[in-house]
Amino acid sequence: MMMTSCLTPPKCAMASSSANTTINNSNGNYVHNYKKAFMPQRELRYQEITHSMPSQKIEIFKYLEDWAEHNILIHLKPVHKCWQPQDFLPDSRTTGDTDGFLEQVKELRERAKEIPDDYYVVLVGNMITEDALPTYQTMLNTLDGVQDETGSSPISWAVWNRAWTAEENRHGDLLNKYLYLTGRVDMSQIERTIQYLITYGMDPGGENNPYLGFIYTSFQERATAISHGNTAKLAKEHGDLKLAQICGTIASDEKRHEAAYTKIVAKLFELDPDFTVISLAHMMKKQITMPAHLMYDGRDHHLFHHFSSVAQRLGVYTTNDYADILELLLSAWKVETLTGLSPEGRKAQDYVCGLAPRIRKLEERVQLRDKRPLTSVPISWIFGRQVRVI
Ligand SMILES: [Fe+2]
Ligand SMILES: [Fe+2]
């Protein structure tokens, strides 16, 4: 760790707690911690366990290399067939008719006026989640047996990782440019949040284990498909059909990605059901953390909670969606009818098969018990205006 030592606290020690990079060590000396400014202010939960997949299982992924080419890469679209952000945005090219661009921006801003603040909080949160894409590509490349070991590796898993990232890159790009043009949001605060989020990374508990990693991505792709699908629905209700089309188009990409990741895990269930069901139970016990759970804007230490709370209130992504996703994946992977499992595997099977009803019951109880009135919090993305949170 890079640290410098001194007897009196340097000036930075007097700064606000989030900027304070000076700590008192066991000798009573002040030391400068250069990492602190770049680390999340909250405790990371899943740092201890790494490389948890038994090394011989790497052979499974080598064996599946050919299978992945013919069964997974087919869920990608060739670049020339892909939509691009420009297809949905005012065209800024100078063609002798620059007013056309200004006119389109004006229309976009007129439509954007009709949409309430809390919708923007959710749309911005979704956009920031997409824009932290470098973190997700890093995460995929930590998984043993499927990494891109050179940066341009020709193995199917690496081709998937890069092409998946390239497809995903259009999501944040489109939403970011769209939101910039609306004039409804504070882009400086949004950009700051993206920088913090990429700096902080994520803590999903993947343990470099592709079983856990692909269970996580199956879940997440479905979650993002639901979330973008619901922002599309709400945009339509607010009369903005173009924004509805943007969110709906992104949602359909997420569904293609979901199909690929779900298929990988289905194959693991076919080849190695015991370890796969144990991995599923292990991941569900940790709970699937959202990719942007470490988001911070330099002001609100509960920003992710506030964003998810508004998403829950608007019905964009809810606890019941979480339970629905689990049920859908269990049925896609036919977990209930798995046979020939070890005692540990059967225990894992029982646990995951009973989990969705338990989540729903718990949520019902929370709703019944929670009679607190909604409170309002300021959100920097919308210039500090207040939104109601649960
Ligand atoms: Fe995406
Ligand atoms: Fe996705």
CSV table of C-alpha atoms and ligand atoms in Angstrom, one decimal:
chain,number,residue,atom,x,y,z
A,1,MET,CA,0.0,0.0,0.0
A,2,MET,CA,1.4,3.4,-0.9
A,3,MET,CA,1.5,5.5,2.3
A,4,THR,CA,3.5,8.4,3.6
A,5,SER,CA,4.0,9.0,7.3
A,6,CYS,CA,4.0,12.2,9.3
A,7,LEU,CA,3.5,13.3,12.9
A,8,THR,CA,0.9,16.0,12.4
A,9,PRO,CA,-2.1,15.7,10.1
A,10,PRO,CA,-1.5,17.4,6.8
A,11,LYS,CA,-4.1,19.9,5.5
A,12,CYS,CA,-6.0,17.2,3.7
A,13,ALA,CA,-6.8,15.6,7.1
A,14,MET,CA,-9.0,18.6,7.9
A,15,ALA,CA,-11.0,18.3,4.8
A,16,SER,CA,-14.5,16.7,4.7
A,17,SER,CA,-14.7,13.0,5.5
A,18,SER,CA,-15.1,11.9,1.9
A,19,ALA,CA,-12.0,13.7,0.9
A,20,ASN,CA,-10.0,12.8,4.0
A,21,THR,CA,-7.2,10.5,2.9
A,22,THR,CA,-5.2,10.7,6.2
A,23,ILE,CA,-5.5,8.0,8.8
A,24,ASN,CA,-3.9,7.5,12.3
A,25,ASN,CA,-1.9,4.3,12.3
A,26,SER,CA,-1.1,2.1,15.4
A,27,ASN,CA,2.0,4.1,16.3
A,28,GLY,CA,0.0,7.3,16.6
A,29,ASN,CA,1.5,8.7,13.4
A,30,TYR,CA,-0.6,10.1,10.6
A,31,VAL,CA,-0.2,8.3,7.3
A,32,HIS,CA,-1.4,9.3,4.0
A,33,ASN,CA,-3.6,6.7,2.3
A,34,TYR,CA,-3.6,7.4,-1.4
A,35,LYS,CA,-6.2,4.7,-2.0
A,36,LYS,CA,-8.9,6.1,0.1
A,37,ALA,CA,-10.2,8.8,-2.3
A,38,PHE,CA,-10.6,6.0,-4.9
A,39,MET,CA,-12.4,3.5,-2.7
A,40,PRO,CA,-16.1,3.3,-1.8
A,41,GLN,CA,-17.1,4.7,1.5
A,42,ARG,CA,-18.9,1.5,2.4
A,43,GLU,CA,-17.6,-1.9,3.4
A,44,LEU,CA,-17.2,-4.4,0.5
A,45,ARG,CA,-18.7,-7.7,1.3
A,46,TYR,CA,-17.2,-10.3,-1.0
A,47,GLN,CA,-13.5,-9.8,-1.1
A,48,GLU,CA,-12.1,-12.8,0.7
A,49,ILE,CA,-13.0,-15.7,-1.6
A,50,THR,CA,-11.3,-15.8,-5.0
A,51,HIS,CA,-10.9,-18.6,-7.6
A,52,SER,CA,-13.4,-20.8,-6.0
A,53,MET,CA,-14.0,-23.1,-9.0
A,54,PRO,CA,-12.0,-26.3,-8.7
A,55,SER,CA,-9.2,-26.0,-11.2
A,56,GLN,CA,-10.1,-29.2,-13.1
A,57,LYS,CA,-13.5,-27.6,-14.1
A,58,ILE,CA,-11.6,-25.2,-16.4
A,59,GLU,CA,-11.6,-28.3,-18.8
A,60,ILE,CA,-15.4,-27.9,-19.0
A,61,PHE,CA,-15.1,-24.5,-20.5
A,62,LYS,CA,-12.3,-25.6,-22.9
A,63,TYR,CA,-14.6,-28.5,-23.9
A,64,LEU,CA,-17.4,-26.0,-24.5
A,65,GLU,CA,-15.3,-23.7,-26.7
A,66,ASP,CA,-16.8,-25.1,-29.9
A,67,TRP,CA,-20.3,-25.3,-28.4
A,68,ALA,CA,-20.1,-21.7,-27.4
A,69,GLU,CA,-19.2,-20.6,-30.9
A,70,HIS,CA,-22.3,-22.3,-32.4
A,71,ASN,CA,-24.7,-21.7,-29.5
A,72,ILE,CA,-23.7,-18.5,-27.8
A,73,LEU,CA,-22.2,-16.3,-30.5
A,74,ILE,CA,-25.4,-16.7,-32.5
A,75,HIS,CA,-27.1,-14.4,-30.0
A,76,LEU,CA,-24.9,-11.5,-31.1
A,77,LYS,CA,-25.8,-9.3,-34.0
A,78,PRO,CA,-23.1,-8.5,-36.6
A,79,VAL,CA,-22.2,-4.8,-36.3
A,80,HIS,CA,-23.6,-3.9,-39.7
A,81,LYS,CA,-27.0,-5.2,-38.6
A,82,CYS,CA,-27.0,-3.3,-35.3
A,83,TRP,CA,-28.8,-0.1,-34.5
A,84,GLN,CA,-26.6,2.8,-33.5
A,85,PRO,CA,-27.4,5.7,-31.1
A,86,GLN,CA,-27.5,8.1,-34.0
A,87,ASP,CA,-30.6,6.3,-35.4
A,88,PHE,CA,-32.6,7.6,-32.4
A,89,LEU,CA,-31.1,11.0,-31.9
A,90,PRO,CA,-31.4,14.4,-33.7
A,91,ASP,CA,-29.0,14.3,-36.6
A,92,SER,CA,-26.2,16.8,-36.0
A,93,ARG,CA,-24.5,16.3,-39.4
A,94,THR,CA,-24.1,19.6,-41.4
A,95,THR,CA,-26.0,18.9,-44.6
A,96,GLY,CA,-26.9,22.5,-45.4
A,97,ASP,CA,-29.9,22.2,-43.2
A,98,THR,CA,-28.6,22.7,-39.7
A,99,ASP,CA,-31.9,24.1,-38.6
A,100,GLY,CA,-33.3,20.5,-39.0
A,101,PHE,CA,-31.1,19.5,-36.1
A,102,LEU,CA,-32.2,22.4,-33.9
A,103,GLU,CA,-35.8,21.7,-34.8
A,104,GLN,CA,-35.4,18.1,-33.7
A,105,VAL,CA,-33.7,19.1,-30.5
A,106,LYS,CA,-36.6,21.5,-29.8
A,107,GLU,CA,-39.2,18.8,-30.3
A,108,LEU,CA,-37.2,16.4,-28.1
A,109,ARG,CA,-37.1,19.1,-25.4
A,110,GLU,CA,-40.8,19.8,-25.7
A,111,ARG,CA,-41.6,16.1,-25.2
A,112,ALA,CA,-39.1,15.9,-22.3
A,113,LYS,CA,-41.0,18.7,-20.5
A,114,GLU,CA,-44.0,16.5,-20.0
A,115,ILE,CA,-42.1,13.9,-18.0
A,116,PRO,CA,-41.9,14.1,-14.2
A,117,ASP,CA,-38.7,14.3,-12.2
A,118,ASP,CA,-38.9,10.9,-10.6
A,119,TYR,CA,-39.0,9.3,-14.0
A,120,TYR,CA,-35.7,11.1,-14.8
A,121,VAL,CA,-34.1,9.8,-11.6
A,122,VAL,CA,-34.8,6.2,-12.7
A,123,LEU,CA,-33.7,6.8,-16.3
A,124,VAL,CA,-30.5,8.5,-15.2
A,125,GLY,CA,-29.8,5.6,-12.7
A,126,ASN,CA,-30.3,3.2,-15.6
A,127,MET,CA,-28.0,5.2,-17.8
A,128,ILE,CA,-25.3,5.4,-15.2
A,129,THR,CA,-25.6,1.7,-14.7
A,130,GLU,CA,-25.0,1.2,-18.4
A,131,ASP,CA,-22.2,3.7,-18.5
A,132,ALA,CA,-20.1,1.8,-15.9
A,133,LEU,CA,-19.5,-0.8,-18.6
A,134,PRO,CA,-15.7,-0.9,-18.2
A,135,THR,CA,-16.4,-2.5,-14.8
A,136,TYR,CA,-18.6,-5.2,-16.2
A,137,GLN,CA,-16.1,-6.1,-18.9
A,138,THR,CA,-13.4,-6.3,-16.2
A,139,MET,CA,-15.7,-8.5,-14.1
A,140,LEU,CA,-16.3,-10.9,-17.0
A,141,ASN,CA,-12.5,-11.1,-17.5
A,142,THR,CA,-11.9,-12.1,-13.9
A,143,LEU,CA,-13.8,-15.4,-14.5
A,144,ASP,CA,-11.4,-18.4,-14.7
A,145,GLY,CA,-11.5,-20.3,-18.0
A,146,VAL,CA,-13.4,-17.7,-20.0
A,147,GLN,CA,-11.1,-14.7,-19.9
A,148,ASP,CA,-9.8,-12.7,-22.8
A,149,GLU,CA,-6.1,-13.4,-22.1
A,150,THR,CA,-4.6,-11.2,-24.8
A,151,GLY,CA,-7.2,-8.4,-25.4
A,152,SER,CA,-8.1,-9.9,-28.7
A,153,SER,CA,-8.2,-13.6,-28.0
A,154,PRO,CA,-9.9,-15.7,-30.6
A,155,ILE,CA,-11.5,-18.1,-28.1
A,156,SER,CA,-15.3,-18.0,-28.3
A,157,TRP,CA,-15.7,-16.9,-24.6
A,158,ALA,CA,-13.4,-13.9,-25.3
A,159,VAL,CA,-15.1,-13.1,-28.6
A,160,TRP,CA,-18.4,-13.1,-26.7
A,161,ASN,CA,-17.0,-10.8,-23.9
A,162,ARG,CA,-15.8,-8.2,-26.4
A,163,ALA,CA,-18.8,-8.2,-28.7
A,164,TRP,CA,-21.2,-8.2,-25.8
A,165,THR,CA,-19.4,-5.2,-24.4
A,166,ALA,CA,-19.5,-3.5,-27.8
A,167,GLU,CA,-23.2,-4.1,-28.0
A,168,GLU,CA,-23.8,-2.8,-24.5
A,169,ASN,CA,-21.7,0.3,-25.1
A,170,ARG,CA,-24.5,1.6,-27.4
A,171,HIS,CA,-26.9,1.6,-24.4
A,172,GLY,CA,-25.1,4.1,-22.2
A,173,ASP,CA,-24.1,6.1,-25.2
A,174,LEU,CA,-27.7,6.5,-26.5
A,175,LEU,CA,-29.2,7.3,-23.1
A,176,ASN,CA,-26.4,9.7,-22.2
A,177,LYS,CA,-26.7,11.7,-25.3
A,178,TYR,CA,-30.5,11.7,-25.1
A,179,LEU,CA,-30.5,12.9,-21.5
A,180,TYR,CA,-28.0,15.6,-22.3
A,181,LEU,CA,-30.3,17.0,-25.0
A,182,THR,CA,-33.4,17.0,-22.8
A,183,GLY,CA,-32.0,19.8,-20.6
A,184,ARG,CA,-33.8,18.3,-17.7
A,185,VAL,CA,-30.9,16.8,-15.8
A,186,ASP,CA,-27.6,18.0,-14.3
A,187,MET,CA,-25.0,16.4,-16.6
A,188,SER,CA,-22.1,17.5,-14.5
A,189,GLN,CA,-23.5,15.6,-11.5
A,190,ILE,CA,-24.3,12.6,-13.7
A,191,GLU,CA,-20.8,12.5,-15.2
A,192,ARG,CA,-19.3,12.8,-11.7
A,193,THR,CA,-21.5,9.8,-10.6
A,194,ILE,CA,-20.3,7.8,-13.6
A,195,GLN,CA,-16.7,8.6,-12.7
A,196,TYR,CA,-17.1,7.6,-9.1
A,197,LEU,CA,-18.9,4.4,-10.1
A,198,ILE,CA,-16.2,3.2,-12.5
A,199,THR,CA,-13.6,4.2,-9.9
A,200,TYR,CA,-15.3,2.2,-7.2
A,201,GLY,CA,-16.1,-0.9,-9.4
A,202,MET,CA,-18.6,-3.5,-8.2
A,203,ASP,CA,-18.8,-6.2,-5.5
A,204,PRO,CA,-21.0,-9.0,-6.9
A,205,GLY,CA,-19.2,-11.9,-5.2
A,206,GLY,CA,-18.3,-13.8,-8.4
A,207,GLU,CA,-15.2,-15.3,-6.9
A,208,ASN,CA,-13.5,-15.6,-10.3
A,209,ASN,CA,-15.9,-18.5,-10.8
A,210,PRO,CA,-17.7,-18.7,-14.1
A,211,TYR,CA,-20.5,-20.8,-12.6
A,212,LEU,CA,-21.3,-17.9,-10.3
A,213,GLY,CA,-20.5,-15.2,-12.9
A,214,PHE,CA,-22.8,-16.6,-15.5
A,215,ILE,CA,-25.6,-17.1,-13.0
A,216,TYR,CA,-25.1,-13.5,-12.0
A,217,THR,CA,-25.2,-12.2,-15.7
A,218,SER,CA,-28.3,-14.4,-16.5
A,219,PHE,CA,-30.1,-12.7,-13.6
A,220,GLN,CA,-28.8,-9.2,-14.4
A,221,GLU,CA,-29.6,-9.2,-18.1
A,222,ARG,CA,-33.2,-10.2,-17.2
A,223,ALA,CA,-33.3,-7.4,-14.6
A,224,THR,CA,-32.1,-4.8,-17.1
A,225,ALA,CA,-34.6,-6.0,-19.7
A,226,ILE,CA,-37.4,-5.5,-17.2
A,227,SER,CA,-36.1,-2.1,-16.1
A,228,HIS,CA,-35.7,-0.7,-19.6
A,229,GLY,CA,-39.0,-2.3,-20.6
A,230,ASN,CA,-40.8,-0.5,-17.8
A,231,THR,CA,-39.1,2.9,-18.6
A,232,ALA,CA,-40.3,2.4,-22.2
A,233,LYS,CA,-43.9,1.7,-20.9
A,234,LEU,CA,-43.8,4.8,-18.7
A,235,ALA,CA,-42.4,7.0,-21.4
A,236,LYS,CA,-45.3,5.9,-23.6
A,237,GLU,CA,-47.7,6.8,-20.8
A,238,HIS,CA,-46.1,10.3,-20.6
A,239,GLY,CA,-46.7,10.7,-24.3
A,240,ASP,CA,-43.0,10.4,-25.4
A,241,LEU,CA,-43.1,7.7,-28.0
A,242,LYS,CA,-39.5,8.3,-29.2
A,243,LEU,CA,-38.1,7.8,-25.7
A,244,ALA,CA,-40.3,4.7,-25.4
A,245,GLN,CA,-38.7,3.4,-28.6
A,246,ILE,CA,-35.2,4.1,-27.2
A,247,CYS,CA,-35.8,2.2,-23.9
A,248,GLY,CA,-37.7,-0.6,-25.7
A,249,THR,CA,-34.9,-1.1,-28.2
A,250,ILE,CA,-32.3,-1.4,-25.4
A,251,ALA,CA,-34.6,-3.8,-23.5
A,252,SER,CA,-34.7,-6.1,-26.6
A,253,ASP,CA,-30.9,-6.2,-26.7
A,254,GLU,CA,-30.9,-7.2,-23.0
A,255,LYS,CA,-33.3,-10.1,-23.8
A,256,ARG,CA,-30.9,-11.4,-26.4
A,257,HIS,CA,-28.1,-11.3,-23.9
A,258,GLU,CA,-30.2,-12.9,-21.3
A,259,ALA,CA,-30.9,-15.8,-23.7
A,260,ALA,CA,-27.2,-16.3,-24.2
A,261,TYR,CA,-26.2,-16.3,-20.5
A,262,THR,CA,-29.2,-18.4,-19.6
A,263,LYS,CA,-28.2,-21.0,-22.2
A,264,ILE,CA,-24.6,-21.2,-20.8
A,265,VAL,CA,-26.0,-21.9,-17.4
A,266,ALA,CA,-28.4,-24.5,-18.8
A,267,LYS,CA,-25.5,-26.2,-20.4
A,268,LEU,CA,-23.6,-26.2,-17.1
A,269,PHE,CA,-26.7,-27.8,-15.5
A,270,GLU,CA,-26.7,-30.5,-18.2
A,271,LEU,CA,-22.9,-31.3,-17.8
A,272,ASP,CA,-22.4,-30.6,-14.1
A,273,PRO,CA,-25.8,-30.4,-12.3
A,274,ASP,CA,-24.5,-30.8,-8.8
A,275,PHE,CA,-21.9,-28.1,-8.8
A,276,THR,CA,-24.2,-25.8,-10.8
A,277,VAL,CA,-27.2,-26.0,-8.4
A,278,ILE,CA,-24.8,-25.6,-5.4
A,279,SER,CA,-23.4,-22.5,-7.2
A,280,LEU,CA,-26.9,-21.2,-7.7
A,281,ALA,CA,-27.8,-21.5,-4.1
A,282,HIS,CA,-24.5,-19.9,-3.1
A,283,MET,CA,-25.2,-16.9,-5.3
A,284,MET,CA,-28.8,-16.5,-4.1
A,285,LYS,CA,-27.8,-16.7,-0.5
A,286,LYS,CA,-25.4,-13.8,-1.2
A,287,GLN,CA,-28.3,-12.1,-3.0
A,288,ILE,CA,-27.8,-10.7,-6.5
A,289,THR,CA,-26.4,-7.2,-6.0
A,290,MET,CA,-27.2,-4.7,-8.6
A,291,PRO,CA,-24.2,-3.7,-10.8
A,292,ALA,CA,-24.3,0.0,-9.8
A,293,HIS,CA,-24.7,-0.6,-6.1
A,294,LEU,CA,-21.6,1.4,-5.3
A,295,MET,CA,-22.9,4.6,-7.1
A,296,TYR,CA,-22.0,7.9,-5.5
A,297,ASP,CA,-22.3,11.5,-6.7
A,298,GLY,CA,-20.0,13.1,-4.2
A,299,ARG,CA,-22.9,14.1,-2.0
A,300,ASP,CA,-25.4,11.4,-1.2
A,301,HIS,CA,-24.0,8.3,0.4
A,302,HIS,CA,-27.3,6.5,0.0
A,303,LEU,CA,-27.7,7.4,-3.7
A,304,PHE,CA,-28.1,3.8,-4.9
A,305,HIS,CA,-30.8,3.2,-2.2
A,306,HIS,CA,-32.6,6.4,-3.2
A,307,PHE,CA,-32.5,5.5,-6.9
A,308,SER,CA,-33.7,1.9,-6.3
A,309,SER,CA,-36.4,3.2,-4.0
A,310,VAL,CA,-37.8,5.5,-6.7
A,311,ALA,CA,-37.5,2.6,-9.2
A,312,GLN,CA,-39.5,0.4,-6.8
A,313,ARG,CA,-42.2,3.1,-6.3
A,314,LEU,CA,-42.6,3.7,-10.0
A,315,GLY,CA,-42.7,-0.1,-10.6
A,316,VAL,CA,-39.7,0.0,-12.9
A,317,TYR,CA,-37.8,-2.6,-10.9
A,318,THR,CA,-39.3,-4.1,-7.8
A,319,THR,CA,-38.7,-6.9,-5.2
A,320,ASN,CA,-41.4,-8.9,-6.9
A,321,ASP,CA,-39.4,-8.6,-10.2
A,322,TYR,CA,-36.5,-10.1,-8.3
A,323,ALA,CA,-38.6,-13.1,-7.3
A,324,ASP,CA,-40.1,-13.4,-10.8
A,325,ILE,CA,-36.6,-13.5,-12.3
A,326,LEU,CA,-35.6,-16.3,-10.0
A,327,GLU,CA,-38.7,-18.3,-10.8
A,328,LEU,CA,-38.2,-17.8,-14.5
A,329,LEU,CA,-34.6,-19.0,-14.3
A,330,LEU,CA,-35.5,-22.0,-12.2
A,331,SER,CA,-38.0,-23.0,-14.7
A,332,ALA,CA,-35.6,-22.4,-17.7
A,333,TRP,CA,-33.0,-24.5,-16.0
A,334,LYS,CA,-35.5,-27.2,-14.8
A,335,VAL,CA,-34.0,-27.0,-11.4
A,336,GLU,CA,-37.0,-28.6,-9.6
A,337,THR,CA,-36.7,-31.8,-11.6
A,338,LEU,CA,-33.0,-32.3,-11.3
A,339,THR,CA,-32.1,-35.9,-10.2
A,340,GLY,CA,-29.0,-37.7,-9.1
A,341,LEU,CA,-27.8,-34.9,-6.9
A,342,SER,CA,-25.5,-35.3,-3.9
A,343,PRO,CA,-27.0,-34.5,-0.4
A,344,GLU,CA,-25.4,-31.0,-0.7
A,345,GLY,CA,-26.9,-30.6,-4.2
A,346,ARG,CA,-30.4,-31.7,-3.0
A,347,LYS,CA,-30.1,-29.2,-0.1
A,348,ALA,CA,-29.2,-26.4,-2.6
A,349,GLN,CA,-32.1,-27.5,-4.9
A,350,ASP,CA,-34.6,-27.3,-2.0
A,351,TYR,CA,-33.3,-23.9,-0.9
A,352,VAL,CA,-33.5,-22.3,-4.3
A,353,CYS,CA,-36.9,-23.9,-5.2
A,354,GLY,CA,-38.4,-22.5,-2.0
A,355,LEU,CA,-36.8,-19.1,-2.2
A,356,ALA,CA,-39.1,-17.0,-4.5
A,357,PRO,CA,-42.3,-17.5,-2.3
A,358,ARG,CA,-40.2,-16.6,0.7
A,359,ILE,CA,-39.0,-13.4,-0.9
A,360,ARG,CA,-42.6,-12.5,-1.9
A,361,LYS,CA,-43.9,-13.2,1.7
A,362,LEU,CA,-41.1,-11.1,3.2
A,363,GLU,CA,-41.9,-8.3,0.9
A,364,GLU,CA,-45.6,-8.5,1.7
A,365,ARG,CA,-44.8,-8.3,5.4
A,366,VAL,CA,-42.4,-5.3,4.9
A,367,GLN,CA,-45.2,-3.5,3.0
A,368,LEU,CA,-47.8,-4.2,5.7
A,369,ARG,CA,-45.4,-3.2,8.5
A,370,ASP,CA,-44.0,-0.2,6.8
A,371,LYS,CA,-46.5,2.5,7.5
A,372,ARG,CA,-44.0,5.3,7.5
A,373,PRO,CA,-45.0,8.1,5.2
A,374,LEU,CA,-42.9,8.6,2.1
A,375,THR,CA,-40.0,11.0,2.7
A,376,SER,CA,-38.4,13.3,0.1
A,377,VAL,CA,-34.7,13.5,-0.6
A,378,PRO,CA,-32.8,15.8,-2.9
A,379,ILE,CA,-31.2,14.2,-5.9
A,380,SER,CA,-28.3,16.0,-7.5
A,381,TRP,CA,-29.0,14.6,-11.0
A,382,ILE,CA,-32.1,16.7,-11.1
A,383,PHE,CA,-30.5,19.9,-9.7
A,384,GLY,CA,-31.2,18.9,-6.1
A,385,ARG,CA,-34.9,18.8,-6.5
A,386,GLN,CA,-36.8,16.5,-4.1
A,387,VAL,CA,-38.2,13.1,-5.0
A,388,ARG,CA,-40.2,10.8,-2.8
A,389,VAL,CA,-38.6,7.6,-1.6
A,390,ILE,CA,-39.9,4.7,0.3
B,1,FE,FE,-27.4,-2.7,-21.3
B,2,FE,FE,-27.2,-6.3,-21.0
